[in-house]
mmCIF file of C-alpha atoms in Angstrom:
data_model
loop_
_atom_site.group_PDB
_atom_site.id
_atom_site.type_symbol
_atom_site.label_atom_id
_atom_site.label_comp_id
_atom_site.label_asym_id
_atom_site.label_seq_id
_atom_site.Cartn_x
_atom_site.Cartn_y
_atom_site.Cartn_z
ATOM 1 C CA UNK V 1 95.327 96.664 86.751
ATOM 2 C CA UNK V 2 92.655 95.979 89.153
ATOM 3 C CA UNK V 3 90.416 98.767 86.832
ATOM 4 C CA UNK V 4 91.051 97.079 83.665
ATOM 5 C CA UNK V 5 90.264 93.702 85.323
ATOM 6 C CA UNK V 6 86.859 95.167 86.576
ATOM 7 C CA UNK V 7 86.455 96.496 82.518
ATOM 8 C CA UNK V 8 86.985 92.972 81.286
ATOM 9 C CA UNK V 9 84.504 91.690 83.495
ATOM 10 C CA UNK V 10 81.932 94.835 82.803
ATOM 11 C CA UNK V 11 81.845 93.718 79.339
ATOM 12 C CA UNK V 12 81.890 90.032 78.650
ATOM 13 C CA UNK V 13 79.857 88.512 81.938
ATOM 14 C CA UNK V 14 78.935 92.139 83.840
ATOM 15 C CA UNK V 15 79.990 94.118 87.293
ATOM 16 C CA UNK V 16 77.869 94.990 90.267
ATOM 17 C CA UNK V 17 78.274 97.991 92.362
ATOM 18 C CA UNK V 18 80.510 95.569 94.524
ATOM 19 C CA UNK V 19 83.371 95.742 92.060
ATOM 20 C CA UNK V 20 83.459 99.548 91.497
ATOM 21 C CA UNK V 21 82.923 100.189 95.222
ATOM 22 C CA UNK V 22 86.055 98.251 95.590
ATOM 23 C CA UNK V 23 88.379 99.922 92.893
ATOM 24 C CA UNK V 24 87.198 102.793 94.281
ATOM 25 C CA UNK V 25 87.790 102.076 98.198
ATOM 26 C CA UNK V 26 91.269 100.643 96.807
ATOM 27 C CA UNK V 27 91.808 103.942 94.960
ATOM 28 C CA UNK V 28 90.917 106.137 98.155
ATOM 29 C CA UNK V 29 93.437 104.441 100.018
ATOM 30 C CA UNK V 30 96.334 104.725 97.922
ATOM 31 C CA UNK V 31 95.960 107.503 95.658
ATOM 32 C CA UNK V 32 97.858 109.513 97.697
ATOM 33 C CA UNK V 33 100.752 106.690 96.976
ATOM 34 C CA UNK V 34 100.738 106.844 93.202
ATOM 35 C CA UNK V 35 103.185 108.109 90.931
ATOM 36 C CA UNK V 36 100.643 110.332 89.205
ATOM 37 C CA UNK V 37 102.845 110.859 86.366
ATOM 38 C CA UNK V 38 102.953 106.878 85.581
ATOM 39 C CA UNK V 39 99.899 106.881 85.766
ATOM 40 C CA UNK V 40 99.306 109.251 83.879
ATOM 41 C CA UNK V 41 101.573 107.761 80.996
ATOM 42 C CA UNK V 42 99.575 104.337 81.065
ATOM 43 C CA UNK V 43 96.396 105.767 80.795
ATOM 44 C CA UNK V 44 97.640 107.645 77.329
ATOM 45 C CA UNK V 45 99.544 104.881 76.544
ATOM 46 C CA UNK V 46 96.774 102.341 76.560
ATOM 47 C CA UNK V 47 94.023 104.526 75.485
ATOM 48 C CA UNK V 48 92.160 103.899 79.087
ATOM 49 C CA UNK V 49 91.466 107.367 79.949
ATOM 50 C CA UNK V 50 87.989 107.264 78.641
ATOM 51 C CA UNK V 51 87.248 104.460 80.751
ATOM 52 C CA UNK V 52 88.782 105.408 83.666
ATOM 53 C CA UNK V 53 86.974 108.843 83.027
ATOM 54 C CA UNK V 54 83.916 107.069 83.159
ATOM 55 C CA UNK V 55 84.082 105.109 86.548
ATOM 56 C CA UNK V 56 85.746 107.832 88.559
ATOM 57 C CA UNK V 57 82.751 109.929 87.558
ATOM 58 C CA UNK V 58 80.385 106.774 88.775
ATOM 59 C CA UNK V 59 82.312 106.414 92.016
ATOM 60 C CA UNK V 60 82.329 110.106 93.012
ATOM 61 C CA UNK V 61 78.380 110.692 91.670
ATOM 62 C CA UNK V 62 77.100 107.524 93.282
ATOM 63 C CA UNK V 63 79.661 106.448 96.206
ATOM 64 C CA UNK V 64 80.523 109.963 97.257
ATOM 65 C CA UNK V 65 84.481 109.747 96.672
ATOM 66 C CA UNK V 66 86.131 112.708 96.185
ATOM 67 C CA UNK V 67 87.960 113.319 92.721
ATOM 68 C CA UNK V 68 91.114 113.778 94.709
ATOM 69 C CA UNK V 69 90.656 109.829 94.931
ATOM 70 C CA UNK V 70 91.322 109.751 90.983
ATOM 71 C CA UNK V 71 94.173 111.715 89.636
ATOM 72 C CA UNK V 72 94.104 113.406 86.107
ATOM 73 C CA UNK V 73 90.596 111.844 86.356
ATOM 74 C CA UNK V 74 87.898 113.833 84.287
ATOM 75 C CA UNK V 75 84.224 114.244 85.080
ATOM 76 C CA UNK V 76 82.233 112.564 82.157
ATOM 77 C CA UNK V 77 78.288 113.749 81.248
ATOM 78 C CA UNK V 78 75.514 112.736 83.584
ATOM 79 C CA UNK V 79 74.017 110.510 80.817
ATOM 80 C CA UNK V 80 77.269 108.694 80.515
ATOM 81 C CA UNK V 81 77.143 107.858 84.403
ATOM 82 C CA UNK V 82 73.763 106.970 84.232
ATOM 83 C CA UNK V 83 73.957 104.730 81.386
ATOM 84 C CA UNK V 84 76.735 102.886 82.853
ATOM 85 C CA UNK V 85 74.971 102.246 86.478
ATOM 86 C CA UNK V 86 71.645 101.305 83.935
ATOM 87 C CA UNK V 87 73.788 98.821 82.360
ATOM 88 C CA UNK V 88 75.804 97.171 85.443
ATOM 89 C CA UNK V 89 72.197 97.296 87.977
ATOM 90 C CA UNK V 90 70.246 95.299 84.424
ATOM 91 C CA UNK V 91 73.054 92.898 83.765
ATOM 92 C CA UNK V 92 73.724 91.729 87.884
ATOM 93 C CA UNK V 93 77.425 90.531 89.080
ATOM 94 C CA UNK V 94 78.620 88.642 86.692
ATOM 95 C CA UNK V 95 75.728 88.268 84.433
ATOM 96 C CA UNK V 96 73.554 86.943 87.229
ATOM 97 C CA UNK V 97 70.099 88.720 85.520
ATOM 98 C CA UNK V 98 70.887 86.671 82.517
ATOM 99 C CA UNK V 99 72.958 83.341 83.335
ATOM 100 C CA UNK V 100 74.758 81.542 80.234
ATOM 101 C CA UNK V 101 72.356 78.712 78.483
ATOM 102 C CA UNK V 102 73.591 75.022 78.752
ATOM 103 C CA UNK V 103 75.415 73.632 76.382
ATOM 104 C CA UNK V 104 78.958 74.792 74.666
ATOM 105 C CA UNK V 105 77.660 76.185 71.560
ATOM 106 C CA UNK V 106 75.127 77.650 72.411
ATOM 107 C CA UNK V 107 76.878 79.054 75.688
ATOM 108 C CA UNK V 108 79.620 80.152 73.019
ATOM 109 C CA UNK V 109 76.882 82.138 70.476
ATOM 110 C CA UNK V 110 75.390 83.156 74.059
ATOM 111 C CA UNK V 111 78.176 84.982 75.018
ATOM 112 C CA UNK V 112 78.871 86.475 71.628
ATOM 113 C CA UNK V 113 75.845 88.054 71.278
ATOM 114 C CA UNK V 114 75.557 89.409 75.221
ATOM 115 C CA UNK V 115 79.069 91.111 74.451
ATOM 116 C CA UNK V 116 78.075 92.435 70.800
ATOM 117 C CA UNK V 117 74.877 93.868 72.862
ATOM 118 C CA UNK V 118 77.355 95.579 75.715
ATOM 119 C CA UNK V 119 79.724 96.714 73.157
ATOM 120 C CA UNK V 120 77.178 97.931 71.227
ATOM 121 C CA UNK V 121 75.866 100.347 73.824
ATOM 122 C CA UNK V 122 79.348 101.772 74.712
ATOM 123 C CA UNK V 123 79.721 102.278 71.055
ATOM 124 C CA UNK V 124 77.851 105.665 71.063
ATOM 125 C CA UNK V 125 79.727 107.660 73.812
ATOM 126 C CA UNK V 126 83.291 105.560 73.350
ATOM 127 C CA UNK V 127 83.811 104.528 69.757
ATOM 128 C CA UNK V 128 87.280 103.687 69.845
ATOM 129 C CA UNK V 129 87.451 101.819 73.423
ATOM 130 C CA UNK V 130 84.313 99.717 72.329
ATOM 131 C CA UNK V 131 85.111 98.702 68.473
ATOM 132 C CA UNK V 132 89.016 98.049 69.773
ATOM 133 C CA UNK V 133 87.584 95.495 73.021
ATOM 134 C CA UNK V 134 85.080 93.788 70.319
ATOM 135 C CA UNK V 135 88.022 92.785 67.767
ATOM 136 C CA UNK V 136 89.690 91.770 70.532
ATOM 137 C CA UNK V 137 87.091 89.391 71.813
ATOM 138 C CA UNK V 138 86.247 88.053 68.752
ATOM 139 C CA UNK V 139 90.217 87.130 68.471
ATOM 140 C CA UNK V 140 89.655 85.667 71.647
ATOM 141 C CA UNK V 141 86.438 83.670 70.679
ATOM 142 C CA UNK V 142 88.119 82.108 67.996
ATOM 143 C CA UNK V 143 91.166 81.151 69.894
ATOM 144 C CA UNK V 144 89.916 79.613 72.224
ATOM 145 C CA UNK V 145 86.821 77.838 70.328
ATOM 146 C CA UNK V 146 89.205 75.947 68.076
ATOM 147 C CA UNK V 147 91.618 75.244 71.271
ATOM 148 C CA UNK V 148 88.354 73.897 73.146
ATOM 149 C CA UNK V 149 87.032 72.176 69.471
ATOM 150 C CA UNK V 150 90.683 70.292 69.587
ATOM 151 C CA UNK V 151 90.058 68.924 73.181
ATOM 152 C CA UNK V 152 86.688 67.946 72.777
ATOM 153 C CA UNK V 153 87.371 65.669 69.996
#
C-alpha cells in the first residue's frame, strides 16, 4: 500500500527523496516479515511489478539498501533510475517547483496537463503502467469536476 500511495503522489502532485527514503526504511525493517509469496501474487496481480522494479532499483542505487530489502525485486537500467530521480529532484515534494495556479479551472486544466506531462515521460520505458494511470485519472477528473461543478452552483 504505502508504495502505491507514494506512486499516486509521484504522478499527479510529485515525491521527494523523503517519500522513497521512507518506503524504503519501512521496507528494510520488515521485509524480513513478509509473506514473499503474497507479495509476490499482488504485484502480478495488479501489474505493479514494473513500478516496484523501478524504486527498489532507486533505493538500492541512491540510498544504499540492499536488494534483500525488496523481494522478487528486479534491477531496472541505469537510465530508468536516473530518469526517475531527474523527474522527482525537478518536480519538488508535492509539486513544490511548480505550485498549482489560483483559481478552480484553471487549477483543474493545471493539473491535467502537469499529469499528461509525467505520464507522458513514463510512457517510453512503462507503456502499460503509464497509459492505464492516465485513463484512470482522467475518470477521476471528470468525476470529481462535475461532483465539485454540482456544489459550486
Amino acid at each position: 500500500y504505502i508504495l502505491l500511495h507514494l506512486w499516486d503522489h509521484f504522478i499527479s502532485t510529485g515525491i521527494g527523496l523523503r517519500h522513497v527514503s521512507d518506503w524504503a526504511l519501512y521496507m528494510h525493517r520488515f521485509a524480513s516479515q513478509l509473506d514473499e509469496e503474497k507479495l509476490r501474487q499482488n504485484l502480478e496481480a495488479f501489474g505493479f511489478a514494473p513500478v516496484w522494479n523501478l524504486f527498489a532499483s532507486l533505493a538500492v542505487r541512491c540510498l544504499n539498501m540492499s536488494w534483500t530489502d525488496f523481494p522478487h525485486a528486479q534491477e531496472v537500467p541505469l537510465s530508468y533510475t536516473n530518469k526517475l530521480l531527474n523527474i522527482i529532484l525537478m518536480e519538488g515534494n508535492f509539486g513544490r517547483r511548480k505550485p498549482r495556479p489560483k483559481g478552480y479551472i484553471i487549477g483543474k486544466v493545471n493539473m491535467y496537463w502537469r499529469v499528461t506531462k509525467m505520464i507522458s515521460d513514463i510512457v517510453p520505458f512503462y507503456p502499460r503502467e503509464g497509459i492505464l494511470y492516465y485513463f484512470f485519472f482522467l475518470k477521476l477528473g471528470v468525476k470529481h469536476f462535475f461532483l465539485d461543478w454540482r456544489h459550486m452552483r
